[in-house]
Amino acid sequence: MVNVQNLRTNYEKNIPVTSEMVEFFGKATGDRNPLHFDEEFAKHTRFKRTIVHGALTVGLISACLTDCYGVGTVYLEQDLKFKNPVHVGDVVMIEFYNEKHAWRNRVKLFVIASVNNRHVADGWVRIIKGNPLIHIDTTHS
């Protein structure tokens, strides 16, 4: 675990999670696990209500990597741990810390996804930086 108290934040963005995002993700991936869609099923699990796909949270991180490092950013590797569930209606804050440069625009950084200051996922990712001079809108509305 990285102690982020003494690190500088390289990037920070808040993204509200909607039921439409979960529905679209489930259709796009074929992941129709009732834990994500069926409140009656979910209330009998340890989560007590439906949860958002963990991979959707990773997708938000990926979008933020492009937002921060530019179009053409390549997500090479991750070592993320899921700590707590995300629910529809939550606002996920994505933060990047402790950027470490390697050769040829490759970067390793620590990522935290949190909801109300509670970590939902964190860990290291490696990327190849894109072109930060080209910007695309990654707003989730």
Coordinates of C-alpha atoms in Angstrom, one line a residue:
M1 CA 0.0 0.0 0.0
V2 CA 1.3 3.4 -0.9
N3 CA 1.0 6.2 1.6
V4 CA -0.5 9.0 -0.5
Q5 CA -0.4 11.5 2.3
N6 CA 3.0 12.8 1.2
L7 CA 2.4 12.5 -2.6
R8 CA 1.4 15.1 -5.0
T9 CA -1.8 14.5 -7.0
N10 CA -1.1 14.5 -10.7
Y11 CA -4.8 14.3 -11.7
E12 CA -8.2 14.2 -10.1
K13 CA -11.7 13.8 -11.7
N14 CA -15.2 13.1 -10.3
I15 CA -17.5 10.8 -12.3
P16 CA -21.1 10.1 -11.4
V17 CA -22.1 6.5 -12.0
T18 CA -25.6 6.0 -13.6
S19 CA -27.9 3.1 -14.1
E20 CA -27.5 3.7 -17.9
M21 CA -23.8 3.2 -17.7
V22 CA -24.2 -0.1 -15.8
E23 CA -26.9 -1.3 -18.3
F24 CA -24.7 -0.3 -21.3
F25 CA -21.7 -2.0 -19.8
G26 CA -23.6 -5.2 -19.2
K27 CA -25.0 -5.2 -22.7
A28 CA -21.6 -4.4 -24.3
T29 CA -19.7 -7.1 -22.3
G30 CA -22.4 -9.7 -21.9
D31 CA -21.9 -9.6 -18.1
R32 CA -25.5 -9.9 -16.9
N33 CA -24.6 -11.1 -13.4
P34 CA -27.8 -10.5 -11.3
L35 CA -25.5 -8.9 -8.7
H36 CA -25.4 -5.9 -11.0
F37 CA -29.0 -5.8 -12.1
D38 CA -31.4 -7.6 -9.7
E39 CA -32.0 -5.8 -6.4
E40 CA -33.9 -8.9 -5.0
F41 CA -31.0 -11.2 -5.8
A42 CA -28.4 -8.7 -4.5
K43 CA -30.1 -8.2 -1.1
H44 CA -29.3 -11.8 -0.3
T45 CA -25.6 -11.3 -0.9
R46 CA -22.9 -9.8 1.3
F47 CA -23.4 -6.4 -0.5
K48 CA -27.1 -6.2 0.3
R49 CA -27.8 -4.3 -2.9
T50 CA -26.7 -4.2 -6.5
I51 CA -23.1 -3.2 -7.2
V52 CA -21.4 -1.7 -10.3
H53 CA -19.2 -4.0 -12.4
G54 CA -15.6 -3.7 -11.1
A55 CA -14.4 -3.6 -14.8
L56 CA -16.6 -0.5 -15.3
T57 CA -14.6 1.2 -12.6
V58 CA -11.4 0.2 -14.4
G59 CA -13.0 1.6 -17.6
L60 CA -13.4 5.0 -15.8
I61 CA -9.7 4.9 -14.9
S62 CA -8.9 4.1 -18.5
A63 CA -10.9 7.1 -19.7
C64 CA -9.2 9.4 -17.2
L65 CA -5.8 8.1 -18.3
T66 CA -6.6 9.3 -21.8
D67 CA -8.0 12.6 -20.4
C68 CA -4.8 13.2 -18.5
Y69 CA -2.1 11.8 -20.8
G70 CA -3.7 12.4 -24.2
V71 CA -5.3 10.7 -27.2
G72 CA -3.4 7.5 -28.1
T73 CA -2.6 6.7 -24.5
V74 CA -2.0 2.9 -24.2
Y75 CA -3.0 1.1 -21.0
L76 CA -0.3 -1.5 -20.7
E77 CA -0.6 -3.1 -17.3
Q78 CA -2.4 -2.9 -14.0
D79 CA -2.1 -4.2 -10.4
L80 CA -5.4 -3.0 -8.9
K81 CA -7.2 -4.2 -5.9
F82 CA -10.9 -3.8 -5.4
K83 CA -11.6 -2.6 -1.8
N84 CA -15.3 -1.7 -1.7
P85 CA -18.3 -1.8 -4.0
V86 CA -19.5 1.0 -6.2
H87 CA -23.3 1.6 -6.4
V88 CA -25.4 3.4 -9.0
G89 CA -25.6 7.0 -7.9
D90 CA -22.1 7.1 -6.4
V91 CA -19.6 9.7 -7.6
V92 CA -16.3 8.0 -8.2
M93 CA -13.2 10.2 -7.8
I94 CA -10.2 9.0 -9.9
E95 CA -6.8 10.2 -8.7
F96 CA -3.3 9.6 -10.1
Y97 CA -0.2 9.9 -7.9
N98 CA 3.5 9.3 -7.9
E99 CA 4.2 9.4 -11.6
K100 CA 7.4 7.5 -12.4
H101 CA 8.8 8.0 -15.9
A102 CA 10.5 5.2 -17.7
W103 CA 11.8 5.1 -21.3
R104 CA 9.9 6.1 -24.4
N105 CA 6.9 7.9 -22.8
R106 CA 6.2 5.0 -20.5
V107 CA 4.8 5.9 -17.1
K108 CA 4.0 4.1 -13.9
L109 CA 1.6 5.7 -11.5
F110 CA -0.5 4.9 -8.5
V111 CA -4.3 5.1 -9.0
I112 CA -7.0 5.6 -6.5
A113 CA -10.7 5.3 -7.2
S114 CA -12.8 6.4 -4.2
V115 CA -16.4 7.2 -3.2
N116 CA -16.8 9.7 -0.4
N117 CA -13.1 9.3 0.6
R118 CA -13.5 5.5 0.8
H119 CA -11.2 3.6 -1.6
V120 CA -13.1 1.4 -4.0
A121 CA -10.0 0.4 -6.0
D122 CA -6.3 1.3 -5.9
G123 CA -3.0 0.1 -7.3
W124 CA -0.4 0.6 -9.9
V125 CA -0.9 1.1 -13.7
R126 CA 1.6 1.4 -16.5
I127 CA 0.9 3.3 -19.7
I128 CA 2.5 4.7 -22.8
K129 CA 1.6 8.4 -22.9
G130 CA -0.5 9.7 -25.8
N131 CA -0.5 13.1 -27.3
P132 CA -1.6 15.6 -24.6
L133 CA -2.0 18.4 -27.2
I134 CA -5.0 16.6 -28.7
H135 CA -8.0 16.7 -26.3
I136 CA -11.2 14.7 -26.5
D137 CA -14.2 15.1 -24.2
T138 CA -14.3 12.3 -21.7
T139 CA -17.3 13.8 -19.8
H140 CA -19.7 11.2 -18.6
S141 CA -23.2 12.6 -18.6

